[in-house]
């Protein structure tokens, strides 16, 4: 069983469209994250949710909105996509008081044309 | 804010060579330190970690020691293999309740047969 899964794996879309990326973890963790990896492989935190509540919201455009329907899911919705949004987006999860190790999903490669 | 500085890549080695990838950090208190590895086309996997000063993390022949006095967490392996070719990320989580990972810029390692 995949511990942290993301869908879709690849996403190609036009500028201005709205898209969502889904993430699910079956590890029973209480904290989930979204990271963005740019073309130079640099990784940066975007959001963090703990028990469905937002605890970290780095400086990202408000076109990005995370949604957590339950502890096991953290989806990322992006409005009005721009060329600069092209990147690989990784979901991760951890147990806040359980050793700090974060487990990553396989990534969603987003290309905005 | 917290930051991680990694040695610039890419690094190219012959099989069985000794590997060192330097990592230094800036953080208040006592962060936890990690090395993650990203194989081509995949997500990030935890390679090893250390949560307090003088701890040594080790896995798959890789080692790193948490040096508080030099704020370093250098990754070493005595004899690399072709299968070790990947991007290696040094990262930290701060002490306290926030658990987001702050990553270094990544180091691309290529091992030639």
PDB file of C-alpha atoms in Angstrom, chain A residues 11-86:
ATOM      1  CA  UNK A  11      -0.896  17.741 -15.161  1.00  0.00           C
ATOM      2  CA  UNK A  12      -0.622  19.816 -18.327  1.00  0.00           C
ATOM      3  CA  UNK A  13      -2.958  22.771 -18.637  1.00  0.00           C
ATOM      4  CA  UNK A  14      -3.418  26.200 -20.142  1.00  0.00           C
ATOM      5  CA  UNK A  15      -2.803  29.517 -18.426  1.00  0.00           C
ATOM      6  CA  UNK A  16      -5.862  30.832 -16.650  1.00  0.00           C
ATOM      7  CA  UNK A  17      -7.352  27.427 -15.867  1.00  0.00           C
ATOM      8  CA  UNK A  18      -8.242  26.171 -12.387  1.00  0.00           C
ATOM      9  CA  UNK A  19      -6.880  22.808 -11.274  1.00  0.00           C
ATOM     10  CA  UNK A  20      -6.698  20.625  -8.169  1.00  0.00           C
ATOM     11  CA  UNK A  21      -4.139  18.149  -6.912  1.00  0.00           C
ATOM     12  CA  UNK A  22      -5.221  15.519  -4.424  1.00  0.00           C
ATOM     13  CA  UNK A  23      -3.212  13.959  -1.639  1.00  0.00           C
ATOM     14  CA  UNK A  24      -4.041  11.087   0.670  1.00  0.00           C
ATOM     15  CA  UNK A  25      -2.032   9.422   3.419  1.00  0.00           C
ATOM     16  CA  UNK A  26      -2.805   6.129   5.092  1.00  0.00           C
ATOM     17  CA  UNK A  27      -0.217   6.424   7.856  1.00  0.00           C
ATOM     18  CA  UNK A  28      -2.583   7.829  10.461  1.00  0.00           C
ATOM     19  CA  UNK A  29      -0.533  11.024  10.674  1.00  0.00           C
ATOM     20  CA  UNK A  30      -2.046  14.217  12.016  1.00  0.00           C
ATOM     21  CA  UNK A  31      -0.047  16.721   9.958  1.00  0.00           C
ATOM     22  CA  UNK A  32       0.146  17.165   6.204  1.00  0.00           C
ATOM     23  CA  UNK A  33       2.164  19.513   3.997  1.00  0.00           C
ATOM     24  CA  UNK A  34       2.490  20.861   0.516  1.00  0.00           C
ATOM     25  CA  UNK A  35       5.917  21.660  -0.932  1.00  0.00           C
ATOM     26  CA  UNK A  36       6.839  23.178  -4.272  1.00  0.00           C
ATOM     27  CA  UNK A  37       9.972  22.103  -6.163  1.00  0.00           C
ATOM     28  CA  UNK A  38      11.075  24.482  -8.880  1.00  0.00           C
ATOM     29  CA  UNK A  39      13.048  23.737 -12.034  1.00  0.00           C
ATOM     30  CA  UNK A  40      16.331  24.023 -10.127  1.00  0.00           C
ATOM     31  CA  UNK A  41      15.172  21.360  -7.669  1.00  0.00           C
ATOM     32  CA  UNK A  42      14.761  23.880  -4.854  1.00  0.00           C
ATOM     33  CA  UNK A  43      12.076  22.774  -2.368  1.00  0.00           C
ATOM     34  CA  UNK A  44       9.975  25.146  -0.329  1.00  0.00           C
ATOM     35  CA  UNK A  45       7.111  24.645   2.102  1.00  0.00           C
ATOM     36  CA  UNK A  46       3.788  26.099   1.000  1.00  0.00           C
ATOM     37  CA  UNK A  47       1.268  24.941   3.585  1.00  0.00           C
ATOM     38  CA  UNK A  48       0.964  22.759   6.616  1.00  0.00           C
ATOM     39  CA  UNK A  49      -2.201  21.379   8.182  1.00  0.00           C
ATOM     40  CA  UNK A  50      -2.552  19.772  11.578  1.00  0.00           C
ATOM     41  CA  UNK A  51      -5.806  17.950  12.300  1.00  0.00           C
ATOM     42  CA  UNK A  52      -7.542  19.816   9.490  1.00  0.00           C
ATOM     43  CA  UNK A  53      -6.347  23.216  10.692  1.00  0.00           C
ATOM     44  CA  UNK A  54      -3.906  25.418   8.850  1.00  0.00           C
ATOM     45  CA  UNK A  55      -0.746  25.930  10.902  1.00  0.00           C
ATOM     46  CA  UNK A  56       1.727  27.174   8.312  1.00  0.00           C
ATOM     47  CA  UNK A  57       0.940  29.358   5.343  1.00  0.00           C
ATOM     48  CA  UNK A  58       4.086  30.599   3.697  1.00  0.00           C
ATOM     49  CA  UNK A  59       4.056  33.483   1.290  1.00  0.00           C
ATOM     50  CA  UNK A  60       2.219  31.967  -1.620  1.00  0.00           C
ATOM     51  CA  UNK A  61      -0.283  33.715  -3.890  1.00  0.00           C
ATOM     52  CA  UNK A  62      -3.857  33.474  -2.684  1.00  0.00           C
ATOM     53  CA  UNK A  63      -4.632  31.686  -5.951  1.00  0.00           C
ATOM     54  CA  UNK A  64      -3.394  28.630  -4.064  1.00  0.00           C
ATOM     55  CA  UNK A  65      -5.873  27.258  -1.553  1.00  0.00           C
ATOM     56  CA  UNK A  66      -5.374  24.094   0.456  1.00  0.00           C
ATOM     57  CA  UNK A  67      -8.389  22.123   1.567  1.00  0.00           C
ATOM     58  CA  UNK A  68      -8.400  19.369   4.153  1.00  0.00           C
ATOM     59  CA  UNK A  69     -11.692  17.453   4.328  1.00  0.00           C
ATOM     60  CA  UNK A  70     -10.272  15.098   6.954  1.00  0.00           C
ATOM     61  CA  UNK A  71      -6.976  14.176   8.594  1.00  0.00           C
ATOM     62  CA  UNK A  72      -6.013  11.800   5.788  1.00  0.00           C
ATOM     63  CA  UNK A  73      -6.479  14.223   2.902  1.00  0.00           C
ATOM     64  CA  UNK A  74      -4.971  17.546   1.905  1.00  0.00           C
ATOM     65  CA  UNK A  75      -5.881  18.848  -1.521  1.00  0.00           C
ATOM     66  CA  UNK A  76      -4.353  21.809  -3.309  1.00  0.00           C
ATOM     67  CA  UNK A  77      -6.536  23.962  -5.504  1.00  0.00           C
ATOM     68  CA  UNK A  78      -4.958  26.487  -7.848  1.00  0.00           C
ATOM     69  CA  UNK A  79      -6.955  29.237  -9.539  1.00  0.00           C
ATOM     70  CA  UNK A  80      -5.994  31.197 -12.636  1.00  0.00           C
ATOM     71  CA  UNK A  81      -2.862  29.210 -13.347  1.00  0.00           C
ATOM     72  CA  UNK A  82       0.232  31.118 -14.476  1.00  0.00           C
ATOM     73  CA  UNK A  83       3.349  30.016 -16.334  1.00  0.00           C
ATOM     74  CA  UNK A  84       5.391  30.425 -13.141  1.00  0.00           C
ATOM     75  CA  UNK A  85       3.268  27.834 -11.379  1.00  0.00           C
ATOM     76  CA  UNK A  86       4.951  25.125 -13.444  1.00  0.00           C
TER      77      UNK A  86
END
